[in-house]
Amino acid sequence: MQRTPLIAANWKMNGSVALVEEITRELASLNLSETEVLICPPATLINCFSAERNFMLGAQNVSHEKAGAFTGELSTDLLLEAGARFVIIGHSERRTLNFESDGLIAAKLAAAVNAGLTPVLCIGETLEQRQQEKTQQVLARQLDAVYASQPELLAKSVIAYEPIWAIGTGESATPQQAQTTHAFIRQHLKQYDTQSAIRVKLLYGGSVNADNCAALFDQADIDGALVGGASLKPAEFAQICLAVTKGAKE
């Protein structure tokens, strides 16, 4: 069994056609045969990417509704037609700023999987929760909300651990902190499906950059990263893609 490393870029509400062209050129020069790379730009830019590329495309959000009078929302069919094959679900910014509940996130993830999209489920704790030693309790709740009643979805998911206190702050969990939490996540997932828990890609997110990525990728249960600000800098993002640990992780 092998877990191929995955580096995912979350552009958030940033980007342009010029950046699409620049990052496509930058990544074209890389040998990514042992690494999967995913770019999640704003939805308006998804179909601006050329079909001739060596990376995958995803969206940053999706509706759990199939279609209808839901102004401003994007369905799975619309994302697939635009060219997305992955979708980020449950990012802390949407949980906080858009008041997305665990139940809504579970519904979105099920809709994505049923439509053939691969969800990247984001989970994470606040600084206060970490200081109160509630990290595992919070992560377990977020995972249980999705997989306790739908364990079959785990095999078709990617999970990104993003400590909220590290997102966009310049502060990152130490490699040891990140590994401890990733190991807990993988162990917790085994109650749903042992083999899927071993196979699922676990990404780390939270101020990942070219300076700290190699030490993070060296950890046994970290299979790549969900990169924010650094993904808007094509040369630095390329360095991160090259730094990801090569080979199998069991």
mmCIF file of C-alpha atoms in Angstrom:
data_model
loop_
_atom_site.group_PDB
_atom_site.id
_atom_site.type_symbol
_atom_site.label_atom_id
_atom_site.label_comp_id
_atom_site.label_asym_id
_atom_site.label_seq_id
_atom_site.Cartn_x
_atom_site.Cartn_y
_atom_site.Cartn_z
ATOM 1 C CA MET A 1 0.000 0.000 0.000
ATOM 2 C CA GLN A 2 1.285 3.434 -0.945
ATOM 3 C CA ARG A 3 0.024 6.923 -0.262
ATOM 4 C CA THR A 4 1.106 9.264 -3.035
ATOM 5 C CA PRO A 5 1.896 12.738 -1.624
ATOM 6 C CA LEU A 6 -0.589 15.490 -2.457
ATOM 7 C CA ILE A 7 0.102 19.222 -2.479
ATOM 8 C CA ALA A 8 -3.089 21.287 -2.711
ATOM 9 C CA ALA A 9 -3.282 25.045 -3.275
ATOM 10 C CA ASN A 10 -6.143 27.050 -1.813
ATOM 11 C CA TRP A 11 -6.132 30.446 -3.529
ATOM 12 C CA LYS A 12 -9.142 31.629 -1.484
ATOM 13 C CA MET A 13 -10.550 34.896 -2.952
ATOM 14 C CA ASN A 14 -7.359 35.656 -4.872
ATOM 15 C CA GLY A 15 -5.969 35.012 -8.316
ATOM 16 C CA SER A 16 -6.226 36.141 -11.922
ATOM 17 C CA VAL A 17 -5.895 34.808 -15.442
ATOM 18 C CA ALA A 18 -2.289 36.009 -15.336
ATOM 19 C CA LEU A 19 -1.616 33.892 -12.221
ATOM 20 C CA VAL A 20 -3.267 30.899 -13.891
ATOM 21 C CA GLU A 21 -0.823 31.208 -16.769
ATOM 22 C CA GLU A 22 2.185 31.843 -14.511
ATOM 23 C CA ILE A 23 1.643 28.863 -12.219
ATOM 24 C CA THR A 24 0.901 26.585 -15.175
ATOM 25 C CA ARG A 25 4.263 27.539 -16.713
ATOM 26 C CA GLU A 26 6.090 27.121 -13.381
ATOM 27 C CA LEU A 27 4.687 23.653 -12.697
ATOM 28 C CA ALA A 28 5.157 22.496 -16.288
ATOM 29 C CA SER A 29 8.904 22.383 -15.687
ATOM 30 C CA LEU A 30 8.588 19.999 -12.726
ATOM 31 C CA ASN A 31 8.655 16.218 -12.743
ATOM 32 C CA LEU A 32 5.545 15.413 -10.699
ATOM 33 C CA SER A 33 5.457 11.695 -11.428
ATOM 34 C CA GLU A 34 5.658 10.843 -7.719
ATOM 35 C CA THR A 35 3.512 13.699 -6.433
ATOM 36 C CA GLU A 36 -0.063 14.824 -7.012
ATOM 37 C CA VAL A 37 -0.657 18.580 -7.246
ATOM 38 C CA LEU A 38 -4.057 20.205 -6.916
ATOM 39 C CA ILE A 39 -4.945 23.853 -7.574
ATOM 40 C CA CYS A 40 -8.191 25.215 -6.077
ATOM 41 C CA PRO A 41 -8.710 28.713 -7.508
ATOM 42 C CA PRO A 42 -11.863 30.830 -7.286
ATOM 43 C CA ALA A 43 -14.591 29.066 -9.276
ATOM 44 C CA THR A 44 -14.538 31.742 -12.002
ATOM 45 C CA LEU A 45 -10.981 30.728 -12.896
ATOM 46 C CA ILE A 46 -11.353 26.941 -13.023
ATOM 47 C CA ASN A 47 -12.034 26.748 -16.742
ATOM 48 C CA CYS A 48 -9.271 29.267 -17.519
ATOM 49 C CA PHE A 49 -6.663 26.535 -17.084
ATOM 50 C CA SER A 50 -5.376 24.785 -20.167
ATOM 51 C CA ALA A 51 -6.122 21.114 -20.681
ATOM 52 C CA GLU A 52 -2.367 20.711 -21.158
ATOM 53 C CA ARG A 53 -1.197 20.711 -17.538
ATOM 54 C CA ASN A 54 0.467 18.367 -15.057
ATOM 55 C CA PHE A 55 -1.827 19.040 -12.087
ATOM 56 C CA MET A 56 -5.459 18.658 -11.056
ATOM 57 C CA LEU A 57 -8.151 21.274 -10.405
ATOM 58 C CA GLY A 58 -10.596 21.701 -7.562
ATOM 59 C CA ALA A 59 -13.105 24.155 -6.122
ATOM 60 C CA GLN A 60 -13.221 25.813 -2.717
ATOM 61 C CA ASN A 61 -16.864 25.145 -1.891
ATOM 62 C CA VAL A 62 -19.943 23.296 -3.121
ATOM 63 C CA SER A 63 -23.657 23.231 -2.348
ATOM 64 C CA HIS A 64 -25.298 20.112 -0.982
ATOM 65 C CA GLU A 65 -28.285 20.906 -3.215
ATOM 66 C CA LYS A 66 -28.437 19.381 -6.685
ATOM 67 C CA ALA A 67 -29.933 22.446 -8.432
ATOM 68 C CA GLY A 68 -32.608 25.092 -7.992
ATOM 69 C CA ALA A 69 -33.271 28.547 -6.586
ATOM 70 C CA PHE A 70 -30.089 28.942 -4.542
ATOM 71 C CA THR A 71 -28.621 32.249 -5.653
ATOM 72 C CA GLY A 72 -24.841 32.352 -5.576
ATOM 73 C CA GLU A 73 -24.387 28.639 -4.879
ATOM 74 C CA LEU A 74 -22.532 26.127 -7.050
ATOM 75 C CA SER A 75 -23.709 22.547 -7.520
ATOM 76 C CA THR A 76 -21.564 19.475 -8.060
ATOM 77 C CA ASP A 77 -22.660 19.334 -11.708
ATOM 78 C CA LEU A 78 -21.596 22.942 -12.308
ATOM 79 C CA LEU A 79 -18.180 22.293 -10.782
ATOM 80 C CA LEU A 80 -17.667 19.109 -12.779
ATOM 81 C CA GLU A 81 -18.617 20.872 -16.012
ATOM 82 C CA ALA A 82 -16.127 23.643 -15.213
ATOM 83 C CA GLY A 83 -13.370 21.053 -14.850
ATOM 84 C CA ALA A 84 -13.087 20.564 -11.092
ATOM 85 C CA ARG A 85 -12.432 17.075 -9.783
ATOM 86 C CA PHE A 86 -11.840 17.943 -6.116
ATOM 87 C CA VAL A 87 -13.560 20.316 -3.711
ATOM 88 C CA ILE A 88 -12.514 21.775 -0.358
ATOM 89 C CA ILE A 89 -15.229 21.291 2.268
ATOM 90 C CA GLY A 90 -15.434 22.531 5.858
ATOM 91 C CA HIS A 91 -12.636 25.091 5.768
ATOM 92 C CA SER A 92 -12.502 26.964 9.081
ATOM 93 C CA GLU A 93 -13.242 30.254 7.314
ATOM 94 C CA ARG A 94 -16.529 28.845 6.051
ATOM 95 C CA ARG A 95 -17.317 27.253 9.398
ATOM 96 C CA THR A 96 -16.748 30.610 11.119
ATOM 97 C CA LEU A 97 -17.640 33.321 8.603
ATOM 98 C CA ASN A 98 -20.452 31.435 6.850
ATOM 99 C CA PHE A 99 -21.720 29.605 9.950
ATOM 100 C CA GLU A 100 -21.459 26.178 8.342
ATOM 101 C CA SER A 101 -22.451 23.479 10.813
ATOM 102 C CA ASP A 102 -21.033 19.965 11.130
ATOM 103 C CA GLY A 103 -24.314 18.669 9.707
ATOM 104 C CA LEU A 104 -24.141 20.879 6.627
ATOM 105 C CA ILE A 105 -20.522 19.916 6.039
ATOM 106 C CA ALA A 106 -21.459 16.227 6.230
ATOM 107 C CA ALA A 107 -24.226 16.799 3.660
ATOM 108 C CA LYS A 108 -21.854 18.633 1.327
ATOM 109 C CA LEU A 109 -19.264 15.887 1.555
ATOM 110 C CA ALA A 110 -21.833 13.209 0.754
ATOM 111 C CA ALA A 111 -23.097 15.220 -2.227
ATOM 112 C CA ALA A 112 -19.548 15.642 -3.531
ATOM 113 C CA VAL A 113 -18.673 11.950 -3.272
ATOM 114 C CA ASN A 114 -21.977 10.865 -4.826
ATOM 115 C CA ALA A 115 -21.304 13.160 -7.796
ATOM 116 C CA GLY A 116 -17.765 11.888 -8.334
ATOM 117 C CA LEU A 117 -15.863 14.784 -6.753
ATOM 118 C CA THR A 118 -13.110 14.053 -4.235
ATOM 119 C CA PRO A 119 -13.701 16.103 -1.064
ATOM 120 C CA VAL A 120 -10.837 17.641 0.898
ATOM 121 C CA LEU A 121 -12.355 17.789 4.380
ATOM 122 C CA CYS A 122 -10.805 20.472 6.599
ATOM 123 C CA ILE A 123 -10.740 20.052 10.361
ATOM 124 C CA GLY A 124 -8.961 22.013 13.068
ATOM 125 C CA GLU A 125 -9.062 23.627 16.477
ATOM 126 C CA THR A 126 -8.759 27.197 17.730
ATOM 127 C CA LEU A 127 -5.882 28.431 19.891
ATOM 128 C CA GLU A 128 -8.177 28.495 22.915
ATOM 129 C CA GLN A 129 -9.217 24.895 22.340
ATOM 130 C CA ARG A 130 -5.575 23.814 22.022
ATOM 131 C CA GLN A 131 -4.646 25.677 25.208
ATOM 132 C CA GLN A 132 -7.516 23.907 26.973
ATOM 133 C CA GLU A 133 -6.188 20.570 25.648
ATOM 134 C CA LYS A 134 -9.368 19.993 23.655
ATOM 135 C CA THR A 135 -7.717 19.436 20.270
ATOM 136 C CA GLN A 136 -8.514 15.725 20.065
ATOM 137 C CA GLN A 137 -12.058 16.255 21.327
ATOM 138 C CA VAL A 138 -12.737 18.904 18.662
ATOM 139 C CA LEU A 139 -11.228 16.872 15.828
ATOM 140 C CA ALA A 140 -13.081 13.723 16.875
ATOM 141 C CA ARG A 141 -16.376 15.630 16.825
ATOM 142 C CA GLN A 142 -15.690 17.030 13.363
ATOM 143 C CA LEU A 143 -14.747 13.609 11.995
ATOM 144 C CA ASP A 144 -17.626 11.783 13.678
ATOM 145 C CA ALA A 145 -20.117 14.267 12.218
ATOM 146 C CA VAL A 146 -19.132 13.168 8.724
ATOM 147 C CA TYR A 147 -18.067 9.538 8.948
ATOM 148 C CA ALA A 148 -19.850 7.956 11.930
ATOM 149 C CA SER A 149 -23.037 7.465 9.919
ATOM 150 C CA GLN A 150 -21.356 7.422 6.486
ATOM 151 C CA PRO A 151 -18.144 5.384 6.921
ATOM 152 C CA GLU A 152 -18.121 4.440 3.247
ATOM 153 C CA LEU A 153 -17.238 8.056 2.378
ATOM 154 C CA LEU A 154 -13.828 7.836 4.045
ATOM 155 C CA ALA A 155 -12.308 5.774 1.231
ATOM 156 C CA LYS A 156 -13.120 8.567 -1.225
ATOM 157 C CA SER A 157 -11.921 11.483 0.911
ATOM 158 C CA VAL A 158 -8.814 13.522 1.597
ATOM 159 C CA ILE A 159 -8.518 15.089 5.059
ATOM 160 C CA ALA A 160 -6.643 18.293 5.832
ATOM 161 C CA TYR A 161 -5.742 19.159 9.415
ATOM 162 C CA GLU A 162 -5.534 22.935 9.696
ATOM 163 C CA PRO A 163 -5.073 24.329 13.204
ATOM 164 C CA ILE A 164 -7.071 27.558 13.041
ATOM 165 C CA TRP A 165 -4.434 29.398 15.051
ATOM 166 C CA ALA A 166 -1.881 28.731 12.299
ATOM 167 C CA ILE A 167 -3.906 29.776 9.236
ATOM 168 C CA GLY A 168 -2.520 32.951 7.710
ATOM 169 C CA THR A 169 -0.743 33.914 10.922
ATOM 170 C CA GLY A 170 2.792 32.933 10.020
ATOM 171 C CA GLU A 171 2.686 30.506 12.950
ATOM 172 C CA SER A 172 2.857 26.828 12.097
ATOM 173 C CA ALA A 173 2.591 23.752 14.263
ATOM 174 C CA THR A 174 5.956 22.152 14.862
ATOM 175 C CA PRO A 175 6.554 18.973 12.850
ATOM 176 C CA GLN A 176 6.215 16.998 16.088
ATOM 177 C CA GLN A 177 2.916 18.696 17.015
ATOM 178 C CA ALA A 178 1.554 18.098 13.536
ATOM 179 C CA GLN A 179 2.628 14.450 13.493
ATOM 180 C CA THR A 180 1.079 13.770 16.909
ATOM 181 C CA THR A 181 -2.228 15.200 15.735
ATOM 182 C CA HIS A 182 -2.130 13.412 12.377
ATOM 183 C CA ALA A 183 -1.405 10.116 14.132
ATOM 184 C CA PHE A 184 -4.427 10.700 16.361
ATOM 185 C CA ILE A 185 -6.608 11.425 13.326
ATOM 186 C CA ARG A 186 -5.519 8.255 11.524
ATOM 187 C CA GLN A 187 -6.068 6.153 14.637
ATOM 188 C CA HIS A 188 -9.516 7.698 15.214
ATOM 189 C CA LEU A 189 -10.513 6.977 11.618
ATOM 190 C CA LYS A 190 -9.803 3.260 12.076
ATOM 191 C CA GLN A 191 -13.061 2.852 13.990
ATOM 192 C CA TYR A 192 -14.932 3.574 10.752
ATOM 193 C CA ASP A 193 -12.791 1.528 8.341
ATOM 194 C CA THR A 194 -9.291 0.325 9.165
ATOM 195 C CA GLN A 195 -8.030 -0.053 5.615
ATOM 196 C CA SER A 196 -9.443 3.281 4.498
ATOM 197 C CA ALA A 197 -7.870 4.953 7.533
ATOM 198 C CA ILE A 198 -4.478 3.592 6.508
ATOM 199 C CA ARG A 199 -4.903 4.651 2.877
ATOM 200 C CA VAL A 200 -6.475 8.105 3.291
ATOM 201 C CA LYS A 201 -4.227 11.072 2.566
ATOM 202 C CA LEU A 202 -3.799 13.378 5.572
ATOM 203 C CA LEU A 203 -2.604 16.874 4.677
ATOM 204 C CA TYR A 204 -1.275 19.575 6.980
ATOM 205 C CA GLY A 205 -2.332 23.197 6.472
ATOM 206 C CA GLY A 206 -1.496 26.370 8.325
ATOM 207 C CA SER A 207 1.230 28.766 7.149
ATOM 208 C CA VAL A 208 3.021 26.087 5.127
ATOM 209 C CA ASN A 209 5.921 27.603 3.178
ATOM 210 C CA ALA A 210 9.154 26.673 1.442
ATOM 211 C CA ASP A 211 11.109 26.970 4.696
ATOM 212 C CA ASN A 212 9.051 24.658 6.909
ATOM 213 C CA CYS A 213 7.542 22.178 4.457
ATOM 214 C CA ALA A 214 10.372 19.640 4.255
ATOM 215 C CA ALA A 215 10.366 18.970 8.010
ATOM 216 C CA LEU A 216 6.582 18.589 7.967
ATOM 217 C CA PHE A 217 6.628 16.210 5.004
ATOM 218 C CA ASP A 218 9.209 14.054 6.749
ATOM 219 C CA GLN A 219 6.602 12.976 9.329
ATOM 220 C CA ALA A 220 5.105 9.497 8.932
ATOM 221 C CA ASP A 221 1.423 10.490 8.856
ATOM 222 C CA ILE A 222 1.706 13.753 6.901
ATOM 223 C CA ASP A 223 1.038 13.039 3.241
ATOM 224 C CA GLY A 224 1.299 16.569 1.875
ATOM 225 C CA ALA A 225 -0.132 20.002 2.487
ATOM 226 C CA LEU A 226 -3.016 22.373 1.902
ATOM 227 C CA VAL A 227 -1.177 25.581 1.066
ATOM 228 C CA GLY A 228 -2.685 29.057 1.322
ATOM 229 C CA GLY A 229 -0.651 32.230 0.862
ATOM 230 C CA ALA A 230 2.456 30.515 -0.493
ATOM 231 C CA SER A 231 0.404 28.970 -3.309
ATOM 232 C CA LEU A 232 -0.067 32.451 -4.783
ATOM 233 C CA LYS A 233 3.697 32.645 -5.367
ATOM 234 C CA PRO A 234 4.395 30.205 -8.228
ATOM 235 C CA ALA A 235 8.126 29.821 -7.585
ATOM 236 C CA GLU A 236 7.647 29.148 -3.867
ATOM 237 C CA PHE A 237 4.750 26.786 -4.511
ATOM 238 C CA ALA A 238 6.959 24.870 -6.931
ATOM 239 C CA GLN A 239 9.597 24.536 -4.195
ATOM 240 C CA ILE A 240 6.961 23.084 -1.865
ATOM 241 C CA CYS A 241 5.909 20.574 -4.519
ATOM 242 C CA LEU A 242 9.524 19.484 -4.959
ATOM 243 C CA ALA A 243 10.112 19.184 -1.204
ATOM 244 C CA VAL A 244 7.309 16.720 -0.496
ATOM 245 C CA THR A 245 8.600 13.395 0.778
ATOM 246 C CA LYS A 246 9.019 10.905 -2.061
ATOM 247 C CA GLY A 247 8.062 7.271 -1.877
ATOM 248 C CA ALA A 248 5.526 5.266 0.050
ATOM 249 C CA LYS A 249 4.212 5.933 3.534
ATOM 250 C CA GLU A 250 2.647 2.958 5.229
#
